[in-house]
Amino acid sequence: MTNSLSTRFRNAARPTSAFGKNTPPGTTVTGRIAAAEDQPKLKFGGAPGEVELDQGGHPVTQLVITLDTESGAKNLYVSWRMEQAIGAALAAAGDAEFEIGATLSVTFTGPDPQFPKARLFTATYTPATGGWAK
């Protein structure tokens, strides 16, 4: 029981999501990249804390990027489409390396017309200047 309580308290202390299910198209979140890590992906429609499993029974992971924004820390739960937008932003920034301390701006542009439950994003990336340390 203690382990599940510890997990529950840690989850409650995490930064809020940058984009919720009711986020209107055109919403942009901009901030300095504070952290980026793979975390177990929660099962859509599952019980609280239930992790999505692949066909082999292994946890599916999802990249979570934490941005320091003007309104506090925000988490980006990176979907495939958001990953594409960030990749395009890295290319537009001269094939920059993804790094902690850089500035990332992600805009939710709206639902995918072919798959209405999927979301589309655009992004811009500005490399860090002067070796920011964790």
mmCIF file of N, CA and C in Angstrom:
data_model
loop_
_atom_site.group_PDB
_atom_site.id
_atom_site.type_symbol
_atom_site.label_atom_id
_atom_site.label_comp_id
_atom_site.label_asym_id
_atom_site.label_seq_id
_atom_site.Cartn_x
_atom_site.Cartn_y
_atom_site.Cartn_z
ATOM 1 N N MET A 1 0.827 -1.200 0.000
ATOM 2 C CA MET A 1 0.000 0.000 0.000
ATOM 3 C C MET A 1 0.864 1.253 0.000
ATOM 4 N N THR A 2 1.969 1.233 0.741
ATOM 5 C CA THR A 2 2.831 2.407 0.812
ATOM 6 C C THR A 2 3.358 2.782 -0.565
ATOM 7 N N ASN A 3 3.746 1.779 -1.363
ATOM 8 C CA ASN A 3 4.274 2.051 -2.698
ATOM 9 C C ASN A 3 3.245 2.778 -3.554
ATOM 10 N N SER A 4 1.980 2.329 -3.532
ATOM 11 C CA SER A 4 0.952 2.992 -4.346
ATOM 12 C C SER A 4 0.668 4.401 -3.827
ATOM 13 N N LEU A 5 0.771 4.608 -2.528
ATOM 14 C CA LEU A 5 0.575 5.953 -1.986
ATOM 15 C C LEU A 5 1.716 6.867 -2.398
ATOM 16 N N SER A 6 2.943 6.353 -2.354
ATOM 17 C CA SER A 6 4.090 7.159 -2.776
ATOM 18 C C SER A 6 3.935 7.570 -4.226
ATOM 19 N N THR A 7 3.545 6.641 -5.076
ATOM 20 C CA THR A 7 3.326 6.932 -6.496
ATOM 21 C C THR A 7 2.225 7.969 -6.656
ATOM 22 N N ARG A 8 1.166 7.816 -5.892
ATOM 23 C CA ARG A 8 0.045 8.759 -5.976
ATOM 24 C C ARG A 8 0.481 10.173 -5.615
ATOM 25 N N PHE A 9 1.264 10.313 -4.544
ATOM 26 C CA PHE A 9 1.724 11.639 -4.122
ATOM 27 C C PHE A 9 2.694 12.235 -5.141
ATOM 28 N N ARG A 10 3.592 11.401 -5.693
ATOM 29 C CA ARG A 10 4.523 11.899 -6.712
ATOM 30 C C ARG A 10 3.761 12.356 -7.950
ATOM 31 N N ASN A 11 2.756 11.591 -8.350
ATOM 32 C CA ASN A 11 1.962 11.973 -9.520
ATOM 33 C C ASN A 11 1.220 13.281 -9.284
ATOM 34 N N ALA A 12 0.735 13.485 -8.070
ATOM 35 C CA ALA A 12 0.010 14.720 -7.752
ATOM 36 C C ALA A 12 0.933 15.932 -7.783
ATOM 37 N N ALA A 13 2.225 15.721 -7.542
ATOM 38 C CA ALA A 13 3.187 16.820 -7.507
ATOM 39 C C ALA A 13 3.754 17.161 -8.884
ATOM 40 N N ARG A 14 3.416 16.352 -9.899
ATOM 41 C CA ARG A 14 3.936 16.615 -11.238
ATOM 42 C C ARG A 14 3.344 17.899 -11.797
ATOM 43 N N PRO A 15 4.093 18.559 -12.693
ATOM 44 C CA PRO A 15 3.529 19.735 -13.366
ATOM 45 C C PRO A 15 2.274 19.346 -14.156
ATOM 46 N N THR A 16 1.396 20.297 -14.336
ATOM 47 C CA THR A 16 0.174 20.029 -15.090
ATOM 48 C C THR A 16 0.483 19.885 -16.570
ATOM 49 N N SER A 17 -0.438 19.253 -17.282
ATOM 50 C CA SER A 17 -0.286 19.064 -18.721
ATOM 51 C C SER A 17 -0.448 20.397 -19.439
ATOM 52 N N ALA A 18 0.379 20.611 -20.448
ATOM 53 C CA ALA A 18 0.304 21.850 -21.226
ATOM 54 C C ALA A 18 -0.976 21.905 -22.051
ATOM 55 N N PHE A 19 -1.446 20.743 -22.499
ATOM 56 C CA PHE A 19 -2.647 20.672 -23.330
ATOM 57 C C PHE A 19 -3.610 19.659 -22.731
ATOM 58 N N GLY A 20 -4.798 20.119 -22.373
ATOM 59 C CA GLY A 20 -5.828 19.228 -21.853
ATOM 60 C C GLY A 20 -6.816 18.866 -22.946
ATOM 61 N N LYS A 21 -7.789 18.033 -22.597
ATOM 62 C CA LYS A 21 -8.746 17.596 -23.621
ATOM 63 C C LYS A 21 -9.646 18.733 -24.096
ATOM 64 N N ASN A 22 -9.781 19.810 -23.323
ATOM 65 C CA ASN A 22 -10.618 20.944 -23.717
ATOM 66 C C ASN A 22 -9.814 22.139 -24.205
ATOM 67 N N THR A 23 -8.530 21.935 -24.501
ATOM 68 C CA THR A 23 -7.687 23.026 -24.981
ATOM 69 C C THR A 23 -8.169 23.466 -26.367
ATOM 70 N N PRO A 24 -8.422 24.758 -26.552
ATOM 71 C CA PRO A 24 -8.892 25.215 -27.870
ATOM 72 C C PRO A 24 -7.750 25.266 -28.888
ATOM 73 N N PRO A 25 -8.074 25.007 -30.168
ATOM 74 C CA PRO A 25 -7.061 25.154 -31.219
ATOM 75 C C PRO A 25 -6.474 26.561 -31.193
ATOM 76 N N GLY A 26 -5.186 26.640 -31.493
ATOM 77 C CA GLY A 26 -4.492 27.920 -31.482
ATOM 78 C C GLY A 26 -3.745 28.175 -30.184
ATOM 79 N N THR A 27 -3.933 27.308 -29.187
ATOM 80 C CA THR A 27 -3.237 27.471 -27.912
ATOM 81 C C THR A 27 -1.755 27.141 -28.093
ATOM 82 N N THR A 28 -0.894 28.038 -27.607
ATOM 83 C CA THR A 28 0.556 27.852 -27.695
ATOM 84 C C THR A 28 1.150 27.826 -26.295
ATOM 85 N N VAL A 29 2.084 26.916 -26.085
ATOM 86 C CA VAL A 29 2.839 26.841 -24.828
ATOM 87 C C VAL A 29 4.309 26.998 -25.183
ATOM 88 N N THR A 30 4.965 27.960 -24.533
ATOM 89 C CA THR A 30 6.371 28.249 -24.800
ATOM 90 C C THR A 30 7.139 28.248 -23.497
ATOM 91 N N GLY A 31 8.317 27.644 -23.518
ATOM 92 C CA GLY A 31 9.142 27.662 -22.317
ATOM 93 C C GLY A 31 10.511 27.047 -22.555
ATOM 94 N N ARG A 32 11.333 27.149 -21.524
ATOM 95 C CA ARG A 32 12.663 26.560 -21.549
ATOM 96 C C ARG A 32 12.532 25.091 -21.187
ATOM 97 N N ILE A 33 13.186 24.222 -21.944
ATOM 98 C CA ILE A 33 13.124 22.787 -21.681
ATOM 99 C C ILE A 33 13.892 22.505 -20.395
ATOM 100 N N ALA A 34 13.171 22.006 -19.387
ATOM 101 C CA ALA A 34 13.779 21.714 -18.092
ATOM 102 C C ALA A 34 14.125 20.237 -17.950
ATOM 103 N N ALA A 35 13.358 19.362 -18.608
ATOM 104 C CA ALA A 35 13.595 17.920 -18.516
ATOM 105 C C ALA A 35 12.897 17.231 -19.677
ATOM 106 N N ALA A 36 13.409 16.059 -20.015
ATOM 107 C CA ALA A 36 12.780 15.208 -21.028
ATOM 108 C C ALA A 36 13.097 13.771 -20.658
ATOM 109 N N GLU A 37 12.060 12.962 -20.475
ATOM 110 C CA GLU A 37 12.279 11.568 -20.095
ATOM 111 C C GLU A 37 11.139 10.692 -20.578
ATOM 112 N N ASP A 38 11.470 9.423 -20.812
ATOM 113 C CA ASP A 38 10.448 8.437 -21.134
ATOM 114 C C ASP A 38 9.779 8.002 -19.843
ATOM 115 N N GLN A 39 8.445 7.977 -19.859
ATOM 116 C CA GLN A 39 7.674 7.525 -18.710
ATOM 117 C C GLN A 39 6.638 6.523 -19.196
ATOM 118 N N PRO A 40 6.177 5.631 -18.324
ATOM 119 C CA PRO A 40 5.116 4.714 -18.732
ATOM 120 C C PRO A 40 3.877 5.505 -19.161
ATOM 121 N N LYS A 41 3.294 5.090 -20.274
ATOM 122 C CA LYS A 41 2.107 5.764 -20.801
ATOM 123 C C LYS A 41 0.870 5.223 -20.087
ATOM 124 N N LEU A 42 0.033 6.125 -19.598
ATOM 125 C CA LEU A 42 -1.186 5.704 -18.937
ATOM 126 C C LEU A 42 -2.200 5.223 -19.968
ATOM 127 N N LYS A 43 -2.961 4.212 -19.599
ATOM 128 C CA LYS A 43 -3.948 3.617 -20.503
ATOM 129 C C LYS A 43 -5.133 4.560 -20.658
ATOM 130 N N PHE A 44 -5.465 4.878 -21.921
ATOM 131 C CA PHE A 44 -6.601 5.752 -22.205
ATOM 132 C C PHE A 44 -7.877 5.051 -21.768
ATOM 133 N N GLY A 45 -8.646 5.680 -20.909
ATOM 134 C CA GLY A 45 -9.890 5.102 -20.425
ATOM 135 C C GLY A 45 -9.685 4.049 -19.343
ATOM 136 N N GLY A 46 -8.442 3.876 -18.892
ATOM 137 C CA GLY A 46 -8.145 2.873 -17.866
ATOM 138 C C GLY A 46 -8.359 3.413 -16.467
ATOM 139 N N ALA A 47 -8.100 2.557 -15.504
ATOM 140 C CA ALA A 47 -8.197 2.953 -14.101
ATOM 141 C C ALA A 47 -7.086 3.967 -13.791
ATOM 142 N N PRO A 48 -7.261 4.800 -12.770
ATOM 143 C CA PRO A 48 -6.208 5.750 -12.407
ATOM 144 C C PRO A 48 -4.874 5.029 -12.178
ATOM 145 N N GLY A 49 -3.838 5.508 -12.850
ATOM 146 C CA GLY A 49 -2.519 4.914 -12.713
ATOM 147 C C GLY A 49 -2.287 3.658 -13.540
ATOM 148 N N GLU A 50 -3.304 3.185 -14.274
ATOM 149 C CA GLU A 50 -3.144 1.974 -15.085
ATOM 150 C C GLU A 50 -2.279 2.278 -16.308
ATOM 151 N N VAL A 51 -1.242 1.475 -16.503
ATOM 152 C CA VAL A 51 -0.280 1.680 -17.576
ATOM 153 C C VAL A 51 -0.676 0.870 -18.801
ATOM 154 N N GLU A 52 -0.505 1.476 -19.970
ATOM 155 C CA GLU A 52 -0.781 0.786 -21.233
ATOM 156 C C GLU A 52 0.317 -0.247 -21.478
ATOM 157 N N LEU A 53 -0.088 -1.447 -21.923
ATOM 158 C CA LEU A 53 0.859 -2.521 -22.199
ATOM 159 C C LEU A 53 0.844 -2.859 -23.684
ATOM 160 N N ASP A 54 2.017 -3.270 -24.212
ATOM 161 C CA ASP A 54 2.075 -3.703 -25.607
ATOM 162 C C ASP A 54 1.612 -5.159 -25.695
ATOM 163 N N GLN A 55 1.663 -5.743 -26.898
ATOM 164 C CA GLN A 55 1.186 -7.110 -27.095
ATOM 165 C C GLN A 55 1.986 -8.126 -26.299
ATOM 166 N N GLY A 56 3.237 -7.811 -25.986
ATOM 167 C CA GLY A 56 4.075 -8.700 -25.194
ATOM 168 C C GLY A 56 3.909 -8.514 -23.698
ATOM 169 N N GLY A 57 3.028 -7.598 -23.277
ATOM 170 C CA GLY A 57 2.799 -7.351 -21.860
ATOM 171 C C GLY A 57 3.775 -6.375 -21.228
ATOM 172 N N HIS A 58 4.577 -5.692 -22.057
ATOM 173 C CA HIS A 58 5.561 -4.728 -21.548
ATOM 174 C C HIS A 58 4.955 -3.325 -21.542
ATOM 175 N N PRO A 59 5.317 -2.491 -20.570
ATOM 176 C CA PRO A 59 4.782 -1.129 -20.530
ATOM 177 C C PRO A 59 5.181 -0.323 -21.765
ATOM 178 N N VAL A 60 4.226 0.398 -22.300
ATOM 179 C CA VAL A 60 4.475 1.335 -23.405
ATOM 180 C C VAL A 60 4.978 2.627 -22.770
ATOM 181 N N THR A 61 6.020 3.214 -23.348
ATOM 182 C CA THR A 61 6.542 4.463 -22.795
ATOM 183 C C THR A 61 6.166 5.645 -23.680
ATOM 184 N N GLN A 62 6.195 6.807 -23.085
ATOM 185 C CA GLN A 62 5.876 8.048 -23.773
ATOM 186 C C GLN A 62 6.873 9.107 -23.318
ATOM 187 N N LEU A 63 7.353 9.905 -24.266
ATOM 188 C CA LEU A 63 8.254 10.994 -23.924
ATOM 189 C C LEU A 63 7.454 12.105 -23.239
ATOM 190 N N VAL A 64 7.969 12.579 -22.114
ATOM 191 C CA VAL A 64 7.359 13.692 -21.390
ATOM 192 C C VAL A 64 8.418 14.791 -21.304
ATOM 193 N N ILE A 65 8.082 15.963 -21.852
ATOM 194 C CA ILE A 65 8.982 17.114 -21.820
ATOM 195 C C ILE A 65 8.408 18.123 -20.831
ATOM 196 N N THR A 66 9.233 18.557 -19.885
ATOM 197 C CA THR A 66 8.810 19.575 -18.926
ATOM 198 C C THR A 66 9.364 20.918 -19.372
ATOM 199 N N LEU A 67 8.465 21.883 -19.529
ATOM 200 C CA LEU A 67 8.837 23.241 -19.916
ATOM 201 C C LEU A 67 8.664 24.180 -18.733
ATOM 202 N N ASP A 68 9.641 25.053 -18.513
ATOM 203 C CA ASP A 68 9.494 26.146 -17.551
ATOM 204 C C ASP A 68 8.856 27.299 -18.314
ATOM 205 N N THR A 69 7.599 27.598 -18.010
ATOM 206 C CA THR A 69 6.868 28.653 -18.703
ATOM 207 C C THR A 69 6.663 29.828 -17.756
ATOM 208 N N GLU A 70 6.132 30.917 -18.272
ATOM 209 C CA GLU A 70 5.840 32.093 -17.444
ATOM 210 C C GLU A 70 4.822 31.779 -16.359
ATOM 211 N N SER A 71 3.944 30.798 -16.616
ATOM 212 C CA SER A 71 2.911 30.442 -15.635
ATOM 213 C C SER A 71 3.281 29.206 -14.823
ATOM 214 N N GLY A 72 4.561 28.827 -14.833
ATOM 215 C CA GLY A 72 5.001 27.668 -14.066
ATOM 216 C C GLY A 72 5.337 26.498 -14.973
ATOM 217 N N ALA A 73 5.767 25.406 -14.373
ATOM 218 C CA ALA A 73 6.159 24.224 -15.142
ATOM 219 C C ALA A 73 4.940 23.564 -15.787
ATOM 220 N N LYS A 74 5.116 23.123 -17.029
ATOM 221 C CA LYS A 74 4.059 22.433 -17.782
ATOM 222 C C LYS A 74 4.683 21.203 -18.437
ATOM 223 N N ASN A 75 3.930 20.109 -18.461
ATOM 224 C CA ASN A 75 4.390 18.894 -19.125
ATOM 225 C C ASN A 75 3.771 18.765 -20.506
ATOM 226 N N LEU A 76 4.608 18.387 -21.462
ATOM 227 C CA LEU A 76 4.141 18.014 -22.796
ATOM 228 C C LEU A 76 4.197 16.494 -22.871
ATOM 229 N N TYR A 77 3.058 15.858 -23.071
ATOM 230 C CA TYR A 77 3.000 14.412 -23.255
ATOM 231 C C TYR A 77 3.053 14.192 -24.759
ATOM 232 N N VAL A 78 4.232 13.825 -25.237
ATOM 233 C CA VAL A 78 4.529 13.864 -26.660
ATOM 234 C C VAL A 78 3.872 12.702 -27.402
ATOM 235 N N SER A 79 2.931 13.061 -28.264
ATOM 236 C CA SER A 79 2.296 12.094 -29.157
ATOM 237 C C SER A 79 3.126 11.998 -30.433
ATOM 238 N N TRP A 80 2.755 11.064 -31.275
ATOM 239 C CA TRP A 80 3.462 10.897 -32.545
ATOM 240 C C TRP A 80 3.410 12.170 -33.372
ATOM 241 N N ARG A 81 2.249 12.820 -33.420
ATOM 242 C CA ARG A 81 2.108 14.038 -34.224
ATOM 243 C C ARG A 81 2.885 15.211 -33.616
ATOM 244 N N MET A 82 2.923 15.293 -32.288
ATOM 245 C CA MET A 82 3.720 16.343 -31.649
ATOM 246 C C MET A 82 5.208 16.080 -31.888
ATOM 247 N N GLU A 83 5.601 14.819 -31.864
ATOM 248 C CA GLU A 83 6.999 14.458 -32.132
ATOM 249 C C GLU A 83 7.400 14.893 -33.540
ATOM 250 N N GLN A 84 6.511 14.713 -34.508
ATOM 251 C CA GLN A 84 6.782 15.165 -35.881
ATOM 252 C C GLN A 84 6.969 16.673 -35.931
ATOM 253 N N ALA A 85 6.120 17.416 -35.216
ATOM 254 C CA ALA A 85 6.218 18.881 -35.207
ATOM 255 C C ALA A 85 7.534 19.335 -34.579
ATOM 256 N N ILE A 86 7.952 18.685 -33.492
ATOM 257 C CA ILE A 86 9.209 19.053 -32.842
ATOM 258 C C ILE A 86 10.384 18.693 -33.747
ATOM 259 N N GLY A 87 10.301 17.559 -34.436
ATOM 260 C CA GLY A 87 11.356 17.184 -35.378
ATOM 261 C C GLY A 87 11.494 18.199 -36.497
ATOM 262 N N ALA A 88 10.359 18.675 -37.025
ATOM 263 C CA ALA A 88 10.388 19.697 -38.074
ATOM 264 C C ALA A 88 10.981 21.003 -37.533
ATOM 265 N N ALA A 89 10.692 21.324 -36.267
ATOM 266 C CA ALA A 89 11.249 22.536 -35.657
ATOM 267 C C ALA A 89 12.762 22.427 -35.496
ATOM 268 N N LEU A 90 13.251 21.237 -35.125
ATOM 269 C CA LEU A 90 14.700 21.025 -35.025
ATOM 270 C C LEU A 90 15.361 21.198 -36.381
ATOM 271 N N ALA A 91 14.723 20.671 -37.430
ATOM 272 C CA ALA A 91 15.261 20.816 -38.785
ATOM 273 C C ALA A 91 15.272 22.283 -39.201
ATOM 274 N N ALA A 92 14.187 22.995 -38.896
ATOM 275 C CA ALA A 92 14.107 24.414 -39.251
ATOM 276 C C ALA A 92 15.136 25.252 -38.500
ATOM 277 N N ALA A 93 15.565 24.761 -37.336
ATOM 278 C CA ALA A 93 16.580 25.468 -36.550
ATOM 279 C C ALA A 93 17.992 25.061 -36.969
ATOM 280 N N GLY A 94 18.104 24.482 -38.168
ATOM 281 C CA GLY A 94 19.421 24.105 -38.684
ATOM 282 C C GLY A 94 19.878 22.748 -38.179
ATOM 283 N N ASP A 95 18.947 21.797 -38.090
ATOM 284 C CA ASP A 95 19.255 20.459 -37.580
ATOM 285 C C ASP A 95 19.884 20.519 -36.200
ATOM 286 N N ALA A 96 19.315 21.356 -35.355
ATOM 287 C CA ALA A 96 19.803 21.520 -33.982
ATOM 288 C C ALA A 96 19.606 20.235 -33.194
ATOM 289 N N GLU A 97 20.420 20.058 -32.177
ATOM 290 C CA GLU A 97 20.273 18.937 -31.247
ATOM 291 C C GLU A 97 19.225 19.315 -30.204
ATOM 292 N N PHE A 98 18.374 18.359 -29.851
ATOM 293 C CA PHE A 98 17.404 18.585 -28.781
ATOM 294 C C PHE A 98 18.172 18.640 -27.468
ATOM 295 N N GLU A 99 18.042 19.747 -26.733
ATOM 296 C CA GLU A 99 18.836 19.889 -25.516
ATOM 297 C C GLU A 99 18.070 20.585 -24.400
ATOM 298 N N ILE A 100 18.412 20.203 -23.187
ATOM 299 C CA ILE A 100 17.876 20.867 -22.007
ATOM 300 C C ILE A 100 18.389 22.311 -22.022
ATOM 301 N N GLY A 101 17.507 23.254 -21.730
ATOM 302 C CA GLY A 101 17.875 24.664 -21.710
ATOM 303 C C GLY A 101 17.456 25.408 -22.962
ATOM 304 N N ALA A 102 17.132 24.672 -24.019
ATOM 305 C CA ALA A 102 16.652 25.306 -25.249
ATOM 306 C C ALA A 102 15.217 25.785 -25.031
ATOM 307 N N THR A 103 14.745 26.618 -25.940
ATOM 308 C CA THR A 103 13.372 27.111 -25.867
ATOM 309 C C THR A 103 12.524 26.369 -26.887
ATOM 310 N N LEU A 104 11.401 25.855 -26.427
ATOM 311 C CA LEU A 104 10.475 25.115 -27.278
ATOM 312 C C LEU A 104 9.107 25.767 -27.189
ATOM 313 N N SER A 105 8.491 25.950 -28.338
ATOM 314 C CA SER A 105 7.143 26.495 -28.416
ATOM 315 C C SER A 105 6.303 25.515 -29.227
ATOM 316 N N VAL A 106 5.196 25.050 -28.647
ATOM 317 C CA VAL A 106 4.321 24.089 -29.316
ATOM 318 C C VAL A 106 2.922 24.677 -29.370
ATOM 319 N N THR A 107 2.311 24.608 -30.559
ATOM 320 C CA THR A 107 0.954 25.117 -30.768
ATOM 321 C C THR A 107 0.040 23.970 -31.172
ATOM 322 N N PHE A 108 -1.091 23.847 -30.472
ATOM 323 C CA PHE A 108 -2.132 22.894 -30.853
ATOM 324 C C PHE A 108 -2.944 23.571 -31.957
ATOM 325 N N THR A 109 -2.871 23.026 -33.180
ATOM 326 C CA THR A 109 -3.538 23.668 -34.308
ATOM 327 C C THR A 109 -4.959 23.172 -34.530
ATOM 328 N N GLY A 110 -5.305 22.020 -33.944
ATOM 329 C CA GLY A 110 -6.662 21.501 -34.084
ATOM 330 C C GLY A 110 -6.651 20.009 -34.326
ATOM 331 N N PRO A 111 -7.840 19.433 -34.471
ATOM 332 C CA PRO A 111 -7.918 17.996 -34.717
ATOM 333 C C PRO A 111 -7.488 17.653 -36.138
ATOM 334 N N ASP A 112 -6.983 16.449 -36.306
ATOM 335 C CA ASP A 112 -6.615 15.943 -37.620
ATOM 336 C C ASP A 112 -7.908 15.683 -38.399
ATOM 337 N N PRO A 113 -8.091 16.281 -39.592
ATOM 338 C CA PRO A 113 -9.332 16.101 -40.340
ATOM 339 C C PRO A 113 -9.613 14.628 -40.695
ATOM 340 N N GLN A 114 -8.556 13.831 -40.855
ATOM 341 C CA GLN A 114 -8.751 12.423 -41.199
ATOM 342 C C GLN A 114 -9.023 11.553 -39.974
ATOM 343 N N PHE A 115 -8.539 11.976 -38.824
ATOM 344 C CA PHE A 115 -8.717 11.234 -37.574
ATOM 345 C C PHE A 115 -9.093 12.230 -36.481
ATOM 346 N N PRO A 116 -10.377 12.583 -36.344
ATOM 347 C CA PRO A 116 -10.800 13.666 -35.454
ATOM 348 C C PRO A 116 -10.344 13.555 -33.999
ATOM 349 N N LYS A 117 -10.073 12.331 -33.509
ATOM 350 C CA LYS A 117 -9.611 12.206 -32.122
ATOM 351 C C LYS A 117 -8.125 12.524 -31.985
ATOM 352 N N ALA A 118 -7.404 12.579 -33.103
ATOM 353 C CA ALA A 118 -5.971 12.895 -33.090
ATOM 354 C C ALA A 118 -5.792 14.410 -33.183
ATOM 355 N N ARG A 119 -4.706 14.907 -32.603
ATOM 356 C CA ARG A 119 -4.435 16.338 -32.576
ATOM 357 C C ARG A 119 -3.220 16.664 -33.436
ATOM 358 N N LEU A 120 -3.263 17.828 -34.063
ATOM 359 C CA LEU A 120 -2.146 18.303 -34.874
ATOM 360 C C LEU A 120 -1.445 19.453 -34.148
ATOM 361 N N PHE A 121 -0.130 19.540 -34.357
ATOM 362 C CA PHE A 121 0.683 20.549 -33.679
ATOM 363 C C PHE A 121 1.684 21.147 -34.647
ATOM 364 N N THR A 122 2.141 22.358 -34.320
ATOM 365 C CA THR A 122 3.307 22.963 -34.942
ATOM 366 C C THR A 122 4.248 23.317 -33.795
ATOM 367 N N ALA A 123 5.519 23.503 -34.109
ATOM 368 C CA ALA A 123 6.479 23.821 -33.059
ATOM 369 C C ALA A 123 7.595 24.691 -33.608
ATOM 370 N N THR A 124 8.220 25.441 -32.714
ATOM 371 C CA THR A 124 9.456 26.168 -33.026
ATOM 372 C C THR A 124 10.463 25.824 -31.929
ATOM 373 N N TYR A 125 11.731 25.846 -32.307
ATOM 374 C CA TYR A 125 12.799 25.458 -31.392
ATOM 375 C C TYR A 125 13.928 26.459 -31.517
ATOM 376 N N THR A 126 14.395 26.960 -30.388
ATOM 377 C CA THR A 126 15.534 27.863 -30.344
ATOM 378 C C THR A 126 16.603 27.216 -29.468
ATOM 379 N N PRO A 127 17.770 26.891 -30.048
ATOM 380 C CA PRO A 127 18.825 26.246 -29.253
ATOM 381 C C PRO A 127 19.222 27.084 -28.046
ATOM 382 N N ALA A 128 19.689 26.387 -27.017
ATOM 383 C CA ALA A 128 20.158 27.061 -25.801
ATOM 384 C C ALA A 128 21.421 27.853 -26.130
ATOM 385 N N THR A 129 21.584 28.947 -25.440
ATOM 386 C CA THR A 129 22.813 29.737 -25.600
ATOM 387 C C THR A 129 23.554 29.704 -24.300
ATOM 388 N N GLY A 130 24.824 29.397 -24.383
ATOM 389 C CA GLY A 130 25.680 29.481 -23.214
ATOM 390 C C GLY A 130 25.553 28.380 -22.182
ATOM 391 N N GLY A 131 25.450 27.150 -22.575
ATOM 392 C CA GLY A 131 25.585 26.005 -21.686
ATOM 393 C C GLY A 131 24.816 26.063 -20.384
ATOM 394 N N TRP A 132 23.512 25.987 -20.435
ATOM 395 C CA TRP A 132 22.685 25.944 -19.236
ATOM 396 C C TRP A 132 22.905 24.618 -18.540
ATOM 397 N N ALA A 133 23.031 24.590 -17.233
ATOM 398 C CA ALA A 133 23.227 23.347 -16.482
ATOM 399 C C ALA A 133 21.977 23.016 -15.708
ATOM 400 N N LYS A 134 21.754 21.721 -15.503
ATOM 401 C CA LYS A 134 20.596 21.256 -14.732
ATOM 402 C C LYS A 134 20.655 21.741 -13.315
#
